[in-house]
Amino acid sequence: MKRIGVLTSGGDAPGMNACLRALVLTAHANELEVVGFQYGFNGVIEQQYHHLLPYHVNGIIQNGGTILKSARCEAMHSATGLQRAAQNLHDLQIDALLVIGGDGSFRGCVELSAFYNGRLLGIPGTIDNDVDGSDFTIGFATALDTALDAIDKIRDTADAFERIFLVEVMGRHTGYLAVAAGIAAGAEQIICPELASELDLDRIALHVEQARKHRGNCSYIIVLAETMYPGGVSALAADLEQRGIECRAAILGHIQRGGRPVGADRILATKLGAYAVEQLLQGAHLMMAGEMNGQAGLYPLARTGEKKKQVDSYLLRWQQQVAQY
Ligand code: F6P
């Protein structure tokens, strides 16, 4: 193996740069050339790339975003796009491609394997933490702290006005970020897809009323995973107001994707970047480099979106039953 390619794909996540740094340094130490493709798989299809040398990754460990840029790639859903990507990888003599992204990007890898005969390896990088085979994804820890910082600030103004707030947190189809942020922020309610019960406006209103009965007038924060309510959090606020619950809505949005990666993300990113290159050299193919129980390990790429990672059901149950008191 002489030359490997790397790209960052899908929603960017803090720590992707730290991962690129570890990967480039490890490749260099093993006399491998690294080609960095820009804008995710689009860079492979459109031949937008440059060689990555150790000096390119100096001083990037602390930066959010990704020096390679990221994007989603429609063309990877068609046989023509996949064929073109495979042909370009072949023409550039790329022996293996490393993809830092989420399960959508990994599905792209699996589909590409039908056309490309080099090795394919994934590294989990997404704030959603929704990838099986790794306890945490690169970016989740930072996004959690960012969301928490924002919710703590909302708490200050909510306290001052004794107001009810609805705070919408990212996470795509999972509530991992919402549950973690809601628990750590001491939210009075968390609404996420993992809850057994359907979203019920009367139940939400009753919960608010009970809390106010127990505590008197006080701030009250509902953390809500995105996609939980048709029309979003503003529509939910309007519908609750019709039930006599006056509340304000806040959407945390893309601030959750930005910022300097926290220490935990830099460490995870460094470990997985280095480990992925070492495993490639050992012959790994169609696997994801992840970490479980503190140990780096490989997990089949095709299974990374299979089970849907479980949120902490103990804490979620506790929160549902006790947090209004
Ligand atoms: O997957 C990361 C993520 O930030 C999700 O939490 C969110 O649903 C989505 O990406 C937003 O995507 P975009 O930036 O393309 O709107």
Short mmCIF file of C-alpha atoms and ligand atoms in Angstrom, two decimals, residues 10-12 72 126-128 130 170-173 177 226-227 254 257, ligand 1:
data_model
loop_
_atom_site.label_atom_id
_atom_site.label_comp_id
_atom_site.label_asym_id
_atom_site.label_seq_id
_atom_site.Cartn_x
_atom_site.Cartn_y
_atom_site.Cartn_z
CA GLY A 10 -21.96 14.84 5.91
CA GLY A 11 -22.48 17.21 8.83
CA ASP A 12 -19.10 18.47 10.01
CA ARG A 72 -23.51 15.63 1.27
CA THR A 126 -20.98 13.32 13.72
CA ILE A 127 -22.47 15.35 16.55
CA ASP A 128 -25.49 13.02 16.56
CA ASP A 130 -26.01 7.74 16.24
CA MET A 170 -30.09 18.64 16.82
CA GLY A 171 -29.59 14.89 16.46
CA ARG A 172 -31.37 14.02 13.25
CA HIS A 173 -33.61 11.00 13.95
CA LEU A 177 -27.84 14.74 22.07
CA GLU A 226 -35.45 18.04 16.29
CA THR A 227 -38.05 16.36 14.06
CA HIS A 254 -25.92 24.90 13.72
CA ARG A 257 -21.75 21.86 15.00
O1 F6P B 1 -25.88 15.01 11.17
C1 F6P B 1 -25.53 16.21 11.74
C2 F6P B 1 -26.65 17.21 11.65
O2 F6P B 1 -26.23 18.40 12.24
C3 F6P B 1 -27.98 16.75 12.25
O3 F6P B 1 -27.99 16.86 13.66
C4 F6P B 1 -28.96 17.64 11.56
O4 F6P B 1 -30.23 17.04 11.48
C5 F6P B 1 -28.36 17.78 10.19
O5 F6P B 1 -26.97 17.47 10.31
C6 F6P B 1 -28.49 19.15 9.59
O6 F6P B 1 -28.00 19.10 8.30
P1 F6P B 1 -27.76 20.39 7.39
O7 F6P B 1 -26.61 21.15 7.96
O8 F6P B 1 -27.47 19.83 6.05
O9 F6P B 1 -29.02 21.19 7.47
#
